[in-house]
Amino acid sequence: AQSVTQLDSQVPVFEEAPVELRCNYSSSVSVYLFWYVQYPNQGLQLLLKYLSGSTLVESINGFEAEFNKSQTSFHLRKPSVHISDTAEYFCAVSGAGGAQKLVFGQGTRLTINP
Amino acid sequence: SAVISQKPSRDICQRGTSLTIQCQVDSQVTMMFWYRQQPGQSLTLIATANQGSEATYESGFVIDKFPISRPNLTFSTLTVSNMSPEDSSIYLCSVEGGREDTQYFGPGTRLTVL
């Protein structure tokens, strides 16, 4: 079984500042890792994912996350945030191989202040 | 990625009644999943639905309360039966198709039970 811990329930930052949203996971098997974003009153959108290969993965809107197996982490970072990044961010894990359930963290609410 | 729609987008229901939520996908998919997101909480998997077989329920969820149908590879329904205010949540379906080993989510159904 897998579990996910998002260490910060809320993260307020100023516009154009860097941000890191922390995610740690626990699993006895190989995993796939995901970050989903939920904008206000919307559904979940896939932001980025790690399945295999390069441990550094990037999204089209400037976010990146690095899979660190030794620290069992998958932290999400962005060097300069925008007001439009205000949303709830969920880290999720599944067993590797597909067709497996996602286990979600509790979410981190990112608030960008002007 | 798949395009997923859900109906209804939101509803307000009376205690003791039932609501059926529909999930439609624009392509054939093997795996469909139903999740619940309680107010201010993360997502929890209710069940996994494969076409042609009975849904598999997670601990804490039972078929009598959340019956699921999966009549074909593009459609599924979740019924929330004998509702109580504690069932007030967002219900989301997700699909995993092709070889992406990634789940994509519908927009969700926001249910309020009075």
Short mmCIF file of C-alpha atoms in Angstrom, two decimals:
data_model
loop_
_atom_site.label_atom_id
_atom_site.label_comp_id
_atom_site.label_asym_id
_atom_site.label_seq_id
_atom_site.Cartn_x
_atom_site.Cartn_y
_atom_site.Cartn_z
CA ALA A 1 0.00 0.00 0.00
CA GLN A 2 1.08 3.55 -0.63
CA SER A 3 0.64 6.78 1.31
CA VAL A 4 1.38 10.42 0.57
CA THR A 5 2.14 13.31 2.89
CA GLN A 6 1.98 16.89 1.76
CA LEU A 7 3.75 18.79 4.46
CA ASP A 8 2.08 22.17 3.97
CA SER A 9 -1.67 22.64 3.89
CA GLN A 10 -1.34 26.27 2.82
CA VAL A 11 1.46 28.20 1.13
CA PRO A 12 1.11 31.96 0.62
CA VAL A 13 3.67 33.63 -1.63
CA PHE A 14 4.06 36.90 -3.43
CA GLU A 15 3.77 37.13 -7.18
CA GLU A 16 7.05 36.44 -9.03
CA ALA A 17 8.54 34.74 -5.98
CA PRO A 18 9.74 31.11 -6.11
CA VAL A 19 7.71 28.37 -4.48
CA GLU A 20 8.19 24.78 -3.39
CA LEU A 21 5.34 22.47 -2.47
CA ARG A 22 6.56 19.44 -0.58
CA CYS A 23 5.45 15.86 -1.08
CA ASN A 24 6.74 12.70 0.53
CA TYR A 25 5.47 9.22 -0.16
CA SER A 26 5.68 5.77 1.32
CA SER A 27 5.57 2.54 -0.63
CA SER A 28 6.94 -0.98 -0.51
CA VAL A 29 6.93 -1.26 -4.31
CA SER A 30 8.04 0.84 -7.25
CA VAL A 31 5.81 3.84 -7.80
CA TYR A 32 4.51 6.34 -10.28
CA LEU A 33 4.15 9.91 -8.97
CA PHE A 34 1.83 12.69 -10.05
CA TRP A 35 0.98 16.29 -9.33
CA TYR A 36 -2.58 17.40 -10.07
CA VAL A 37 -3.91 20.95 -9.85
CA GLN A 38 -7.45 22.00 -9.00
CA TYR A 39 -8.33 25.59 -9.84
CA PRO A 40 -11.26 27.13 -7.94
CA ASN A 41 -14.54 25.38 -8.76
CA GLN A 42 -12.91 23.17 -11.37
CA GLY A 43 -11.96 19.52 -11.69
CA LEU A 44 -8.51 17.99 -11.39
CA GLN A 45 -5.95 18.57 -14.11
CA LEU A 46 -2.74 16.64 -14.52
CA LEU A 47 0.21 18.98 -13.99
CA LEU A 48 3.12 16.58 -14.39
CA LYS A 49 4.11 12.99 -13.74
CA TYR A 50 7.05 10.71 -13.14
CA LEU A 51 6.78 7.20 -14.53
CA SER A 52 10.39 6.35 -15.37
CA GLY A 53 13.53 7.80 -16.90
CA SER A 54 14.72 11.28 -16.01
CA THR A 55 13.97 12.10 -12.39
CA LEU A 56 13.31 15.75 -13.24
CA VAL A 57 9.98 16.33 -14.94
CA GLU A 58 8.50 19.58 -16.17
CA SER A 59 5.09 21.00 -17.00
CA ILE A 60 4.22 23.35 -19.83
CA ASN A 61 3.53 26.24 -17.45
CA GLY A 62 6.91 26.34 -15.73
CA PHE A 63 6.49 23.90 -12.84
CA GLU A 64 8.98 21.11 -12.27
CA ALA A 65 9.29 18.23 -9.85
CA GLU A 66 12.14 15.91 -9.02
CA PHE A 67 11.75 12.30 -8.01
CA ASN A 68 14.14 11.52 -5.18
CA LYS A 69 14.01 7.83 -4.39
CA SER A 70 16.39 7.96 -1.43
CA GLN A 71 14.34 10.67 0.27
CA THR A 72 11.01 9.31 -1.04
CA SER A 73 10.09 12.79 -2.17
CA PHE A 74 8.53 14.44 -5.21
CA HIS A 75 8.59 18.16 -4.43
CA LEU A 76 7.02 20.63 -6.84
CA ARG A 77 8.81 23.87 -7.66
CA LYS A 78 8.37 26.98 -9.74
CA PRO A 79 10.98 29.75 -9.93
CA SER A 80 8.46 32.58 -10.39
CA VAL A 81 4.74 32.28 -9.70
CA HIS A 82 1.82 34.19 -11.19
CA ILE A 83 -1.57 35.12 -9.83
CA SER A 84 -3.05 32.48 -12.14
CA ASP A 85 -1.18 29.75 -10.24
CA THR A 86 -3.54 30.18 -7.30
CA ALA A 87 -5.05 26.72 -6.84
CA GLU A 88 -5.05 23.54 -4.78
CA TYR A 89 -2.21 21.17 -5.62
CA PHE A 90 -2.44 17.45 -4.98
CA CYS A 91 0.44 14.99 -4.96
CA ALA A 92 -0.55 11.40 -5.76
CA VAL A 93 1.13 8.02 -5.95
CA SER A 94 0.27 4.71 -7.54
CA GLY A 95 2.05 1.42 -7.85
CA ALA A 96 4.11 1.20 -11.00
CA GLY A 97 2.61 -0.63 -13.96
CA GLY A 98 -0.64 1.15 -14.65
CA ALA A 99 -4.26 0.25 -13.92
CA GLN A 100 -3.67 0.97 -10.26
CA LYS A 101 -5.48 3.28 -7.91
CA LEU A 102 -4.17 6.71 -7.04
CA VAL A 103 -3.54 7.61 -3.43
CA PHE A 104 -3.69 11.35 -2.86
CA GLY A 105 -2.09 13.64 -0.35
CA GLN A 106 -4.19 16.11 1.57
CA GLY A 107 -3.47 18.92 -0.84
CA THR A 108 -1.64 22.25 -0.60
CA ARG A 109 -3.50 25.47 -1.17
CA LEU A 110 -1.19 27.87 -3.02
CA THR A 111 -2.21 31.49 -2.70
CA ILE A 112 -0.41 34.13 -4.73
CA ASN A 113 -0.50 37.65 -3.38
CA PRO A 114 0.15 40.68 -5.61
CA SER B 1 -5.58 12.48 -22.92
CA ALA B 2 -9.30 11.68 -22.93
CA VAL B 3 -12.16 14.17 -22.83
CA ILE B 4 -14.45 13.30 -19.94
CA SER B 5 -17.87 14.73 -19.15
CA GLN B 6 -20.06 14.24 -16.11
CA LYS B 7 -23.75 14.83 -15.54
CA PRO B 8 -25.10 16.52 -13.58
CA SER B 9 -22.47 19.12 -12.78
CA ARG B 10 -24.18 19.84 -9.49
CA ASP B 11 -27.34 18.94 -7.62
CA ILE B 12 -29.11 19.60 -4.37
CA CYS B 13 -30.96 16.58 -3.04
CA GLN B 14 -33.15 15.68 -0.11
CA ARG B 15 -32.15 13.22 2.56
CA GLY B 16 -33.20 9.65 1.77
CA THR B 17 -33.25 10.03 -2.01
CA SER B 18 -30.79 8.68 -4.58
CA LEU B 19 -28.81 10.37 -7.34
CA THR B 20 -27.20 8.77 -10.37
CA ILE B 21 -24.10 10.44 -11.79
CA GLN B 22 -23.06 9.76 -15.36
CA CYS B 23 -19.52 9.72 -16.73
CA GLN B 24 -18.93 9.77 -20.49
CA VAL B 25 -15.56 9.45 -22.22
CA ASP B 26 -14.77 10.34 -25.82
CA SER B 27 -12.69 7.20 -26.37
CA GLN B 28 -12.76 3.59 -25.28
CA VAL B 29 -10.99 3.01 -21.98
CA THR B 30 -10.40 -0.08 -19.94
CA MET B 31 -10.32 1.36 -16.45
CA MET B 32 -12.72 3.83 -14.94
CA PHE B 33 -12.52 5.03 -11.36
CA TRP B 34 -14.89 6.88 -9.05
CA TYR B 35 -13.55 9.20 -6.36
CA ARG B 36 -15.12 11.29 -3.62
CA GLN B 37 -13.83 14.64 -2.45
CA GLN B 38 -15.48 15.72 0.78
CA PRO B 39 -15.54 19.44 1.58
CA GLY B 40 -12.05 20.74 2.16
CA GLN B 41 -10.59 17.26 1.84
CA SER B 42 -8.53 15.27 -0.59
CA LEU B 43 -9.77 12.61 -2.97
CA THR B 44 -10.62 9.10 -1.87
CA LEU B 45 -11.20 6.22 -4.25
CA ILE B 46 -14.67 4.70 -4.02
CA ALA B 47 -14.37 1.92 -6.59
CA THR B 48 -12.78 0.76 -9.80
CA ALA B 49 -15.04 -0.18 -12.69
CA ASN B 50 -13.97 -2.43 -15.54
CA GLN B 51 -16.31 -3.12 -18.42
CA GLY B 52 -17.91 -6.53 -18.20
CA SER B 53 -17.13 -7.20 -14.56
CA GLU B 54 -18.36 -6.16 -11.15
CA ALA B 55 -16.88 -3.00 -9.69
CA THR B 56 -14.22 -3.38 -7.03
CA TYR B 57 -14.91 -1.29 -3.93
CA GLU B 58 -12.43 0.21 -1.50
CA SER B 59 -12.60 -0.33 2.20
CA GLY B 60 -15.41 1.71 3.68
CA PHE B 61 -17.52 1.76 0.52
CA VAL B 62 -20.21 -0.81 -0.30
CA ILE B 63 -22.20 -1.67 -3.38
CA ASP B 64 -25.56 -1.12 -1.71
CA LYS B 65 -24.66 2.49 -1.01
CA PHE B 66 -22.72 3.22 -4.21
CA PRO B 67 -23.89 0.91 -7.00
CA ILE B 68 -21.90 1.32 -10.21
CA SER B 69 -22.68 0.34 -13.76
CA ARG B 70 -20.21 -0.01 -16.62
CA PRO B 71 -22.22 -1.05 -19.67
CA ASN B 72 -19.56 -0.26 -22.28
CA LEU B 73 -16.04 1.09 -22.73
CA THR B 74 -17.05 4.77 -22.82
CA PHE B 75 -19.66 5.11 -20.08
CA SER B 76 -20.22 4.51 -16.38
CA THR B 77 -22.67 5.56 -13.70
CA LEU B 78 -22.36 5.93 -9.95
CA THR B 79 -25.47 6.04 -7.80
CA VAL B 80 -25.41 7.56 -4.34
CA SER B 81 -28.24 5.80 -2.52
CA ASN B 82 -30.33 6.77 0.48
CA MET B 83 -28.42 10.00 0.82
CA SER B 84 -27.60 11.79 4.04
CA PRO B 85 -25.89 15.17 4.56
CA GLU B 86 -22.62 13.30 5.08
CA ASP B 87 -22.73 12.35 1.38
CA SER B 88 -22.34 16.00 0.39
CA SER B 89 -19.16 15.92 -1.69
CA ILE B 90 -17.73 16.31 -5.13
CA TYR B 91 -17.82 13.02 -7.01
CA LEU B 92 -15.28 12.60 -9.79
CA CYS B 93 -14.76 9.93 -12.36
CA SER B 94 -11.39 9.26 -13.89
CA VAL B 95 -10.14 7.08 -16.70
CA GLU B 96 -6.91 5.43 -17.61
CA GLY B 97 -6.57 4.65 -21.25
CA GLY B 98 -4.01 3.57 -23.76
CA ARG B 99 -0.47 3.13 -22.58
CA GLU B 100 -0.10 6.32 -20.61
CA ASP B 101 -0.52 4.74 -17.15
CA THR B 102 -2.07 8.05 -16.17
CA GLN B 103 -5.52 8.93 -14.87
CA TYR B 104 -7.48 11.85 -16.27
CA PHE B 105 -10.41 13.31 -14.39
CA GLY B 106 -13.83 14.55 -15.27
CA PRO B 107 -15.04 17.96 -14.08
CA GLY B 108 -16.84 16.47 -11.09
CA THR B 109 -20.39 16.48 -9.74
CA ARG B 110 -20.97 18.71 -6.74
CA LEU B 111 -23.62 17.12 -4.55
CA THR B 112 -25.34 18.82 -1.62
CA VAL B 113 -27.70 16.80 0.54
CA LEU B 114 -30.14 18.68 2.76
#
